Amino acid sequence: MRALARLGGLLILVTVLSVAAAVPLGLAARAVTRVRRPSLPQQVLDPVTDQITRVYAADGHTLIATFYDEDRHDVALAAIAPVMRQAIVAAEDARFYQHGGVDPRGVLRALVADAGSGHAGQGASTLTMQLVRNALKDDPALTPAERASATADTAARKLREAEYAVELEQQLSKQQILENYLNIAYFGDGAYGIDAAARRFFGVSPAKLTLAQSALIAGVLQSPDSDNPVTGDRAQARSRQLYVLAAMVRAGMITQTQATAAAARKLTFTGTARASGCTDFFCDYLQRWWAAQPRLGNLRTGGYSIVTTLDPAVQKAASAQARTVYSNGNRKALPIAVVQPGTGHVLALAVNRRFGTAKGETVDPLISGGGGVHGYPSGSTFKLFTMLAALQAGMPLNTGFDAPARLVTPWSDDGPGNCGGRYCPGNGNPAWMDGPRTMWNAFGRSVNTYFVHLEEQVGPAAAVAQAKNLGISFSAPADARLAAAPDGWGSFTLGVADTTPLELASAYATIAADGKYCAPTPVSSITDARGAKVPVADDCRQALPPDVARAAADAARCPVGEQSAWHQCDGGTAPQVAGIFDGHPVAGKTGSTEDNATETFVGFTPAVVAAGIANDPRDPSDHVGHAVESRVVTAVARTLHTAARDSGYPSFIPPSPSLAFG
């Protein structure tokens, strides 16, 4: 019955072509169009297929990830070796350049052969007809039933296919048809299109395919799953290669000497499929960022070329520095984020963990947050937000207060260590912290009672508002409740809310960028499958007056052992940073939570910011301890120094005298 159906289909084609029987074969197409001129589906005219997305580092060349459902990347015909183009034509449609979409000789030859044998054995489909079939079976505009009918062994399908092929040849050149065919064809082992086949079988681009390689690839098309050289029958692949070489000789494309030499060449098959998905934390952040952009298309099928903001040198340094504090197997972690002020570009995301789902690995976003990871308390780094609230309220940097060892506040507190039901924080090192302080030296020495008193003056709501203004999300449910009604949140300035290194780095980047806040982004440019630029939103705004940001940066010179523009620093909690920077401008802030549960350092220059928070991601009660503080500061500072090397170490702009001294 299948043979009869096959013969019936061929007879219909002969009938359609009968008007061309008495004219030269080159005019057959025009004869068919006089019978009927169908309207081509857009998918046939311009096939849209699933494409592989490639993700590159900031240099635009270093490939860091690929995403795909089908391993396919369309390439221009000029990017395909000429011998590959010839091999396909010789193998599948030797008269491709003579016919007009349907080859009458091929149809009649198939009819005679099938009639003589009693079964369907001869093919009559041209490359153009095969292109039509491949395009229709994946056409998203068709129903599943209509897509299935595109490959059904029926006379109606064959007639429609022929009609479309003839019309297609009227609208596209032979070169365009060949290019589309090479990009849409399936070559086996999950390789869709010539680019995937060349890379998967031989590990080369299609432009570098040799004659021997091209003949083998062309040969697998008839039975790609069974004849491909990686997962199929390698002996059959070899047999098909020899067939194609002989066909190329018959077509005058190559000489017999060339065919013999190609047949004798030993081929090495890589069998290497391109990995799909993420293998590191930066890529995972990119994937989460992309999913939050509803205007963007499908990452796995869109065929995008994405240039990220990742700096491989900075990433390498951050990863190495995180592991100087804790090894991969340590239950404690030091996640480090590096961002660029003024753009929000994320230069590195590193932690002493292997990304994955195997034992000892994790896919938790420990650096950027998300997926139930809210971050970690970062201690005194949050004093920045209280200082900003005070500066914006008109209080200058030299605002003085005689900071006591313990300060009884008006806020109620029923927790341990309260003073008669009142919140009463103390200084960690009274001998070094107590006494007359200004914002400069209170920030430098991290004086708790000074900043809690300052928070009394401006109100917790103002300090919380500054944190929100600079991108702190308060994603932990308990923090969100307090941030929604913060008037009694007296401990806020001491950094009890959870944040991530990425959030913290982005907040401090606002200070480094003269008050310009930019939401963190992992992408610098996106190009779609057709080469068109996809707009990347610039999510930046002026969050602070420049002079306020400059004043905060001036105070942040004190903690790292440097001197403010107005020479008001007299000690800092991280003086080794100045030595690491060897006199180049740098600023920052340390943060220790109660009982040293976490240890944090965020450092910055006008060109780059790095932040790291040492913690136990699985058990917050497992304190990292005071002994690790200096190592955390050093690791983050060295990462920052690597990132700042090419910046020329720009200077900080001093604040105005009025905001410095009132």
XYZ file of C-alpha atoms in Angstrom:
662
model
C 0.000 0.000 0.000
C 2.851 2.444 0.803
C 4.390 1.698 -2.583
C 1.074 2.373 -4.323
C 0.642 5.625 -2.433
C 4.179 6.561 -3.403
C 3.537 5.809 -7.050
C 0.282 7.744 -6.919
C 2.069 10.757 -5.566
C 4.676 10.622 -8.293
C 1.965 10.312 -10.954
C 0.350 13.490 -9.653
C 3.678 15.251 -9.890
C 4.105 14.017 -13.437
C 0.641 15.338 -14.273
C 1.498 18.697 -12.800
C 4.727 18.751 -14.793
C 3.252 17.386 -18.026
C 2.817 20.875 -19.408
C 6.578 21.203 -19.215
C 7.336 17.934 -21.025
C 7.834 19.552 -24.425
C 9.875 22.505 -23.228
C 13.465 22.740 -22.030
C 13.887 21.552 -18.451
C 14.989 24.957 -17.321
C 11.492 26.282 -18.128
C 9.640 23.645 -16.108
C 9.202 25.936 -13.146
C 7.407 28.546 -15.213
C 5.134 25.877 -16.651
C 4.132 24.754 -13.181
C 3.410 28.274 -12.021
C 0.934 28.630 -14.889
C -0.990 25.730 -13.348
C -1.147 27.319 -9.917
C 0.824 29.923 -7.954
C 0.460 29.164 -4.243
C 0.936 31.637 -1.409
C 4.075 30.625 0.477
C 3.945 30.317 4.276
C 6.367 32.752 5.893
C 8.179 29.858 7.553
C 9.040 28.427 4.132
C 10.206 31.759 2.775
C 12.199 32.693 5.865
C 12.582 29.743 8.265
C 12.588 30.618 11.946
C 14.197 27.843 13.964
C 15.348 27.320 17.507
C 18.867 28.722 17.837
C 21.653 28.267 20.340
C 22.410 31.252 22.587
C 26.064 32.021 23.229
C 27.246 33.945 26.261
C 30.597 35.713 26.254
C 32.739 37.486 28.814
C 33.164 41.255 28.600
C 35.928 40.876 25.994
C 33.325 39.566 23.523
C 35.470 36.517 22.692
C 35.710 34.286 25.761
C 32.750 31.877 25.625
C 31.435 31.248 29.118
C 28.124 29.454 28.484
C 25.662 28.228 25.878
C 21.922 27.625 26.110
C 19.825 25.595 23.707
C 16.971 23.175 23.230
C 18.272 22.363 19.735
C 21.993 22.678 19.090
C 21.739 24.973 16.072
C 23.428 28.214 15.048
C 22.595 29.640 11.635
C 25.559 30.755 9.567
C 25.853 32.614 6.276
C 26.660 30.595 3.164
C 29.962 32.457 2.889
C 30.925 31.013 6.291
C 30.560 27.446 4.978
C 33.439 25.801 3.148
C 32.793 25.619 -0.629
C 33.482 21.851 -0.606
C 30.723 21.439 1.976
C 28.245 23.238 -0.254
C 29.296 21.095 -3.213
C 29.074 17.880 -1.208
C 25.475 18.578 -0.164
C 24.416 19.284 -3.718
C 26.179 16.177 -5.071
C 24.687 13.959 -2.363
C 21.119 15.222 -2.362
C 20.348 17.049 -5.610
C 22.977 16.926 -8.354
C 20.790 18.977 -10.718
C 20.066 21.636 -8.073
C 21.352 24.470 -10.251
C 19.456 23.303 -13.376
C 15.894 22.731 -12.113
C 13.297 25.211 -10.917
C 12.372 23.577 -7.621
C 11.074 20.255 -8.947
C 13.288 18.087 -11.154
C 11.212 16.363 -13.874
C 14.053 13.957 -14.634
C 14.248 12.935 -11.015
C 10.492 12.442 -10.799
C 10.369 10.278 -13.925
C 13.432 8.303 -12.862
C 11.862 7.576 -9.467
C 8.558 6.633 -11.098
C 10.167 4.161 -13.479
C 12.385 2.630 -10.813
C 9.552 2.273 -8.295
C 7.185 0.811 -10.885
C 9.767 -1.738 -11.946
C 10.554 -2.859 -8.407
C 7.050 -2.731 -7.030
C 8.100 -0.717 -4.010
C 9.069 2.871 -3.161
C 12.819 3.019 -3.346
C 13.866 6.009 -5.408
C 13.733 9.553 -4.035
C 12.602 12.470 -6.147
C 12.787 15.342 -3.657
C 15.036 18.215 -4.587
C 16.926 20.268 -2.021
C 14.250 22.914 -2.386
C 11.485 20.399 -1.687
C 13.394 19.090 1.328
C 13.750 22.646 2.608
C 9.975 23.116 2.292
C 9.351 19.892 4.215
C 11.780 20.750 7.010
C 10.383 24.251 7.356
C 6.757 23.159 7.545
C 7.267 20.356 10.061
C 8.518 22.892 12.612
C 6.333 25.857 11.604
C 5.041 27.429 14.865
C 2.141 28.969 12.932
C 0.705 25.530 12.130
C -1.285 23.173 14.326
C 0.353 19.910 15.453
C -1.740 18.058 12.890
C -0.666 20.402 10.116
C 2.985 20.022 11.100
C 2.604 16.242 11.063
C 1.074 16.374 7.587
C 4.242 18.063 6.305
C 6.039 14.698 6.469
C 3.084 12.364 5.831
C 3.597 9.918 2.949
C 0.622 11.168 0.945
C 0.078 12.415 -2.580
C -1.415 15.658 -1.269
C 1.695 16.428 0.752
C 3.979 15.740 -2.192
C 1.947 17.920 -4.524
C 1.881 20.802 -2.015
C 5.605 20.379 -1.426
C 6.302 20.568 -5.142
C 4.118 23.629 -5.619
C 5.797 25.433 -2.724
C 9.244 24.475 -4.015
C 8.561 25.927 -7.447
C 7.219 29.139 -5.938
C 10.133 29.365 -3.522
C 12.577 29.258 -6.413
C 10.819 32.304 -7.867
C 11.388 34.316 -4.711
C 14.797 33.189 -3.423
C 18.109 32.678 -5.168
C 19.779 29.289 -5.296
C 22.352 30.572 -2.824
C 19.648 31.589 -0.328
C 17.909 28.239 -0.665
C 21.158 26.338 -0.141
C 22.018 28.449 2.902
C 18.594 27.886 4.469
C 18.798 24.166 3.751
C 22.218 23.770 5.352
C 21.018 25.598 8.445
C 17.744 23.724 8.858
C 18.842 20.148 8.109
C 19.342 17.593 10.898
C 22.659 15.714 10.837
C 22.206 13.339 13.783
C 23.600 13.145 17.331
C 21.591 16.243 18.270
C 23.317 18.410 15.641
C 20.878 20.716 13.883
C 22.342 22.662 10.982
C 25.813 22.601 9.484
C 27.455 24.682 12.234
C 26.478 22.189 14.939
C 27.402 19.213 12.753
C 30.877 20.566 11.955
C 31.611 21.375 15.576
C 30.083 18.235 17.057
C 31.610 15.736 14.614
C 34.976 17.365 13.974
C 35.394 20.253 16.425
C 35.773 22.887 13.686
C 33.720 25.726 12.279
C 31.898 25.018 8.981
C 34.340 27.341 7.192
C 37.231 24.980 8.003
C 35.678 21.722 6.856
C 37.875 19.643 4.556
C 36.707 17.663 1.536
C 36.837 14.397 3.487
C 34.862 15.866 6.384
C 32.328 17.522 4.079
C 31.635 14.313 2.179
C 31.031 12.408 5.393
C 28.664 15.061 6.791
C 26.713 15.233 3.532
C 26.403 11.473 3.493
C 24.580 11.190 6.808
C 21.596 13.283 5.723
C 19.515 10.387 4.419
C 19.652 8.553 7.783
C 21.155 10.990 10.300
C 20.465 8.999 13.453
C 21.783 5.680 12.147
C 24.587 6.925 9.874
C 26.238 9.695 11.881
C 29.811 8.841 12.936
C 29.386 9.542 16.644
C 26.333 7.622 17.835
C 25.492 5.789 14.604
C 27.098 3.129 12.442
C 30.580 4.403 11.622
C 31.028 1.834 8.834
C 27.825 3.042 7.189
C 28.978 6.644 7.606
C 32.164 5.677 5.770
C 30.179 3.996 2.989
C 28.064 7.103 2.555
C 31.192 9.275 2.480
C 32.556 7.254 -0.443
C 29.200 7.574 -2.210
C 29.295 11.363 -1.897
C 32.894 11.585 -3.113
C 31.956 9.532 -6.186
C 28.929 11.758 -6.798
C 31.150 14.835 -6.615
C 33.470 13.310 -9.211
C 30.513 12.539 -11.518
C 29.287 16.125 -11.140
C 32.711 17.491 -12.076
C 33.134 19.181 -8.695
C 36.371 17.361 -7.847
C 38.821 15.082 -9.646
C 39.197 11.384 -9.038
C 42.624 12.094 -7.574
C 41.090 14.468 -5.027
C 38.399 11.937 -4.184
C 40.958 9.182 -3.673
C 43.068 11.387 -1.412
C 40.019 12.429 0.630
C 38.894 8.805 0.971
C 42.333 7.862 2.303
C 42.391 10.621 4.901
C 41.924 9.377 8.480
C 39.201 11.322 10.270
C 39.032 11.984 13.993
C 35.593 12.414 15.515
C 35.256 14.582 18.609
C 31.749 13.510 19.538
C 31.641 16.570 21.762
C 28.275 18.196 22.339
C 28.195 21.804 23.453
C 27.206 22.082 27.081
C 23.851 23.743 27.673
C 23.206 25.708 30.839
C 25.273 27.159 33.637
C 28.445 25.884 35.210
C 29.200 28.859 37.468
C 27.533 31.413 39.734
C 27.855 34.347 37.338
C 26.038 32.455 34.594
C 23.333 31.484 37.075
C 22.921 35.153 37.992
C 22.640 36.035 34.303
C 19.945 33.391 33.856
C 17.960 34.743 36.820
C 18.388 38.319 35.582
C 17.179 37.324 32.122
C 14.094 35.585 33.517
C 13.172 38.829 35.301
C 13.173 40.772 31.996
C 9.765 40.048 30.415
C 10.626 41.967 27.241
C 13.413 39.528 26.365
C 12.812 36.285 24.499
C 13.569 32.672 25.276
C 17.195 32.306 26.325
C 17.330 28.667 25.204
C 15.826 29.092 21.727
C 16.387 32.731 20.751
C 19.860 32.422 19.252
C 21.205 35.411 21.120
C 24.804 36.501 21.286
C 25.223 37.991 24.750
C 28.285 39.944 25.805
C 28.302 40.015 29.579
C 30.051 42.300 32.024
C 32.201 39.499 33.456
C 35.902 40.328 33.646
C 37.744 36.964 33.581
C 40.824 38.354 35.338
C 38.773 39.852 38.155
C 36.679 36.696 38.418
C 39.821 34.597 38.711
C 41.221 36.880 41.409
C 37.966 36.923 43.400
C 37.707 33.120 43.277
C 41.300 32.697 44.398
C 40.947 35.236 47.216
C 37.731 33.653 48.530
C 39.627 30.366 48.808
C 42.452 31.949 50.800
C 39.935 32.360 53.613
C 37.940 29.119 53.265
C 38.521 26.030 51.135
C 35.869 24.552 48.848
C 34.993 21.907 51.411
C 34.584 24.315 54.316
C 31.019 24.760 55.541
C 31.729 28.484 55.895
C 31.820 30.707 52.832
C 33.184 34.009 51.606
C 31.028 35.205 48.702
C 32.556 38.206 46.899
C 30.901 40.547 44.381
C 32.665 43.155 42.244
C 30.743 45.902 40.433
C 31.512 48.997 38.386
C 30.187 52.330 39.711
C 28.140 54.382 37.283
C 27.065 51.409 35.148
C 26.039 48.631 37.530
C 28.166 46.195 35.535
C 28.866 43.078 37.560
C 32.532 42.254 36.991
C 32.765 39.138 39.155
C 30.746 36.849 41.421
C 32.860 34.340 43.324
C 32.660 32.089 46.359
C 34.564 29.099 47.716
C 32.058 26.636 46.324
C 31.771 24.516 43.177
C 28.622 25.225 41.186
C 26.551 22.119 40.607
C 24.201 19.559 42.088
C 26.686 16.828 42.987
C 27.795 16.144 46.541
C 29.776 19.048 47.916
C 28.411 21.419 45.245
C 25.612 23.989 45.328
C 23.505 26.022 42.944
C 22.288 28.365 45.688
C 22.890 31.999 44.656
C 25.129 32.737 47.644
C 26.571 35.943 46.157
C 23.629 37.555 44.407
C 20.643 36.212 46.368
C 17.358 34.899 45.049
C 15.636 31.540 45.144
C 15.113 31.771 48.906
C 18.620 33.091 49.638
C 18.148 36.464 51.357
C 21.754 37.145 52.275
C 23.484 37.735 55.583
C 23.734 40.525 58.167
C 26.737 42.701 57.320
C 27.181 44.604 60.545
C 28.571 48.120 60.598
C 28.577 48.522 56.812
C 24.957 49.710 57.339
C 26.224 52.746 59.253
C 26.611 54.268 55.815
C 22.834 54.610 55.472
C 22.468 56.469 58.771
C 25.308 58.784 57.783
C 23.652 59.489 54.433
C 20.349 60.290 56.137
C 22.164 62.729 58.430
C 24.091 64.373 55.576
C 20.905 64.799 53.561
C 19.258 66.341 56.617
C 21.994 69.009 56.561
C 24.177 67.610 59.344
C 27.865 68.071 58.362
C 30.638 65.532 58.696
C 32.030 67.249 61.778
C 28.788 66.686 63.710
C 30.097 65.842 67.182
C 28.928 63.535 69.937
C 30.700 62.273 73.045
C 30.138 58.559 72.427
C 29.764 56.528 75.645
C 30.662 52.872 76.071
C 26.925 52.099 76.229
C 24.008 54.230 75.078
C 20.503 53.892 76.524
C 18.005 54.752 73.801
C 14.283 55.562 73.851
C 13.454 52.414 71.878
C 11.890 49.549 73.749
C 13.706 46.217 73.885
C 12.674 43.007 75.598
C 15.657 40.976 74.406
C 18.755 39.946 76.356
C 21.081 42.749 77.461
C 18.400 45.461 77.519
C 18.593 48.316 79.996
C 15.337 48.512 81.891
C 13.372 47.524 78.799
C 15.303 49.937 76.604
C 17.612 49.199 73.706
C 21.168 49.991 74.866
C 23.962 48.997 72.457
C 27.621 49.259 73.383
C 30.967 49.755 71.680
C 33.035 46.703 70.822
C 36.292 48.330 71.973
C 35.436 51.119 74.446
C 39.034 52.193 75.030
C 39.446 52.889 71.332
C 35.925 53.936 70.418
C 34.531 55.970 73.316
C 34.847 59.727 73.528
C 34.242 62.786 71.338
C 33.582 61.667 67.770
C 32.572 63.068 64.382
C 31.232 61.198 61.377
C 34.800 60.900 60.081
C 36.415 59.159 63.010
C 33.244 57.430 64.194
C 32.983 55.787 60.775
C 36.713 55.041 60.776
C 36.672 53.412 64.224
C 33.152 52.008 63.729
C 31.724 53.535 66.910
C 28.326 51.940 67.556
C 27.023 54.411 70.113
C 27.834 57.383 67.888
C 25.803 55.991 64.999
C 22.913 54.824 67.147
C 22.788 58.355 68.574
C 22.904 59.738 65.011
C 20.046 57.418 64.117
C 18.071 58.886 67.025
C 18.561 62.326 65.493
C 17.421 61.457 61.956
C 15.027 58.612 62.834
C 15.324 54.947 61.796
C 12.836 55.505 58.967
C 15.219 57.931 57.265
C 18.122 55.492 57.534
C 16.000 52.610 56.208
C 14.820 54.840 53.364
C 18.430 55.474 52.360
C 19.130 51.747 52.309
C 16.122 51.165 50.055
C 17.213 54.098 47.909
C 20.552 52.377 47.323
C 19.110 48.981 46.434
C 18.898 47.053 49.723
C 15.901 44.783 49.115
C 14.976 43.596 52.637
C 13.945 40.324 51.009
C 13.943 38.314 54.253
C 10.339 38.312 55.562
C 11.317 39.445 59.071
C 13.396 42.316 57.674
C 10.602 43.302 55.305
C 8.177 43.637 58.221
C 10.579 45.857 60.173
C 11.441 47.942 57.103
C 7.734 48.559 56.494
C 7.354 50.149 59.947
C 10.914 51.091 60.969
C 10.330 53.789 63.601
C 11.357 51.486 66.455
C 14.155 49.718 64.595
C 17.028 51.154 66.621
C 19.449 48.333 65.784
C 19.120 48.913 62.044
C 22.242 51.051 61.810
C 24.333 48.193 63.241
C 23.592 46.001 60.228
C 21.198 43.366 61.541
C 19.253 43.073 58.261
C 20.226 40.516 55.653
C 21.858 41.609 52.423
C 24.061 40.040 49.786
C 27.553 40.998 48.656
C 26.068 42.107 45.328
C 23.500 44.390 46.966
C 26.106 45.805 49.307
C 28.613 46.446 46.537
C 25.921 48.171 44.451
C 24.916 50.394 47.374
C 28.497 51.514 47.982
C 28.972 51.950 44.233
C 26.436 54.769 44.481
C 28.841 56.609 46.756
C 31.739 55.932 44.411
C 29.715 57.250 41.442
C 28.863 60.659 42.933
C 25.393 59.507 43.997
C 24.378 57.705 40.802
C 22.745 54.372 41.639
C 22.721 51.680 38.965
C 20.919 48.410 39.482
C 23.400 45.566 39.029
C 23.411 44.035 35.554
C 25.369 41.127 34.049
C 24.885 42.215 30.414
C 26.536 44.884 28.288
C 25.081 43.972 24.871
C 22.649 41.536 23.246
C 22.390 40.616 19.564
C 19.541 38.452 18.304
C 19.765 35.525 15.884
C 19.433 37.837 12.884
C 22.213 40.155 13.995
C 19.991 42.958 15.273
C 20.899 44.734 18.487
C 18.493 44.161 21.388
C 18.241 47.264 23.620
C 19.647 46.768 27.117
C 17.919 49.048 29.603
C 20.083 51.485 31.547
C 18.631 51.157 35.048
C 20.449 54.101 36.609
C 19.251 57.170 38.488
C 20.674 59.995 40.549
C 19.884 58.654 44.020
C 21.902 61.183 46.051
C 23.148 64.738 45.597
C 26.786 64.484 44.430
C 28.054 66.451 47.418
C 26.362 64.052 49.859
C 27.978 61.081 48.111
C 31.364 62.822 48.175
C 31.025 63.507 51.883
C 30.231 59.843 52.607
C 33.178 58.740 50.464
C 35.433 61.145 52.352
C 34.422 59.561 55.667
C 34.972 56.108 54.137
C 38.654 56.951 53.635
C 39.099 56.644 57.409
C 38.379 52.901 57.984
C 41.011 51.768 55.439
C 43.967 53.668 56.893
C 43.863 56.610 54.497
C 43.273 60.282 55.178
C 40.195 62.299 54.333
C 40.426 65.378 52.128
C 40.038 67.485 55.262
C 42.558 65.448 57.301
C 40.004 64.352 59.877
C 40.748 60.594 60.085
C 42.463 59.326 63.232
C 42.296 55.526 63.007
C 40.536 52.780 61.100
C 39.427 49.178 61.463
C 41.112 47.993 58.229
C 44.404 49.902 57.925
C 46.053 47.106 55.897
C 43.982 48.151 52.875
C 46.029 51.330 52.400
C 49.159 49.187 52.271
C 47.641 46.853 49.676
C 46.841 49.886 47.527
C 50.310 51.356 48.067
C 49.094 54.919 48.467
C 46.486 54.870 45.681
C 43.046 56.280 46.615
C 40.750 53.751 48.278
C 37.866 53.745 50.743
C 35.692 51.178 52.481
C 34.016 49.862 55.593
C 34.253 46.780 57.798
C 31.302 45.114 59.480
C 31.128 42.624 62.349
C 27.815 41.326 63.606
C 27.068 40.364 67.204
C 29.447 37.695 68.504
C 31.179 37.830 65.108
C 28.513 35.725 63.448
C 29.599 37.271 60.131
C 32.546 39.399 59.033
C 32.233 41.836 56.148
C 34.359 44.213 54.152
C 33.329 46.467 51.302
C 36.025 48.479 49.562
C 35.834 50.938 46.717
C 37.579 53.391 44.453
C 35.817 55.780 42.058
C 36.208 53.033 39.417
C 35.312 49.754 41.130
C 33.709 48.252 44.254
C 34.162 44.850 45.922
C 32.223 43.379 48.846
C 32.512 40.106 50.723
C 30.596 38.637 53.684
C 32.066 35.660 55.564
C 29.286 33.440 56.922
C 27.908 29.946 57.268
C 25.122 29.832 54.632
C 23.498 26.762 56.170
C 23.658 27.697 59.833
C 23.697 31.382 60.904
C 24.372 30.295 64.485
C 27.727 28.882 63.366
C 29.740 32.058 63.890
C 32.787 32.748 61.734
C 34.614 34.387 64.657
C 36.715 37.517 65.076
C 39.936 35.817 63.967
C 38.809 35.714 60.346
C 38.117 39.469 60.111
C 41.593 40.489 58.938
C 41.694 37.706 56.328
C 38.328 38.747 54.931
C 39.482 42.370 54.639
C 42.689 41.315 52.906
C 40.932 38.947 50.469
C 38.370 41.546 49.399
C 40.965 44.340 49.227
C 43.267 42.279 47.023
C 40.346 41.456 44.740
C 39.533 45.159 44.580
C 43.152 46.006 43.807
C 43.203 43.581 40.879
C 39.977 45.060 39.534
C 41.282 48.632 39.895
C 44.658 48.115 38.205
C 43.597 49.309 34.771
C 41.590 52.279 36.027
C 44.490 54.643 36.639
C 43.402 54.951 40.284
C 41.275 58.110 39.982
C 41.071 60.422 42.985
C 38.019 61.061 45.131
C 36.425 64.488 44.790
C 36.373 66.273 48.170
C 33.027 67.355 49.630
C 32.175 71.008 49.936
C 33.364 72.885 53.053
C 29.737 73.431 54.061
C 28.968 69.719 54.158
C 32.263 69.008 55.838
C 32.058 71.645 58.592
C 28.647 73.286 58.354
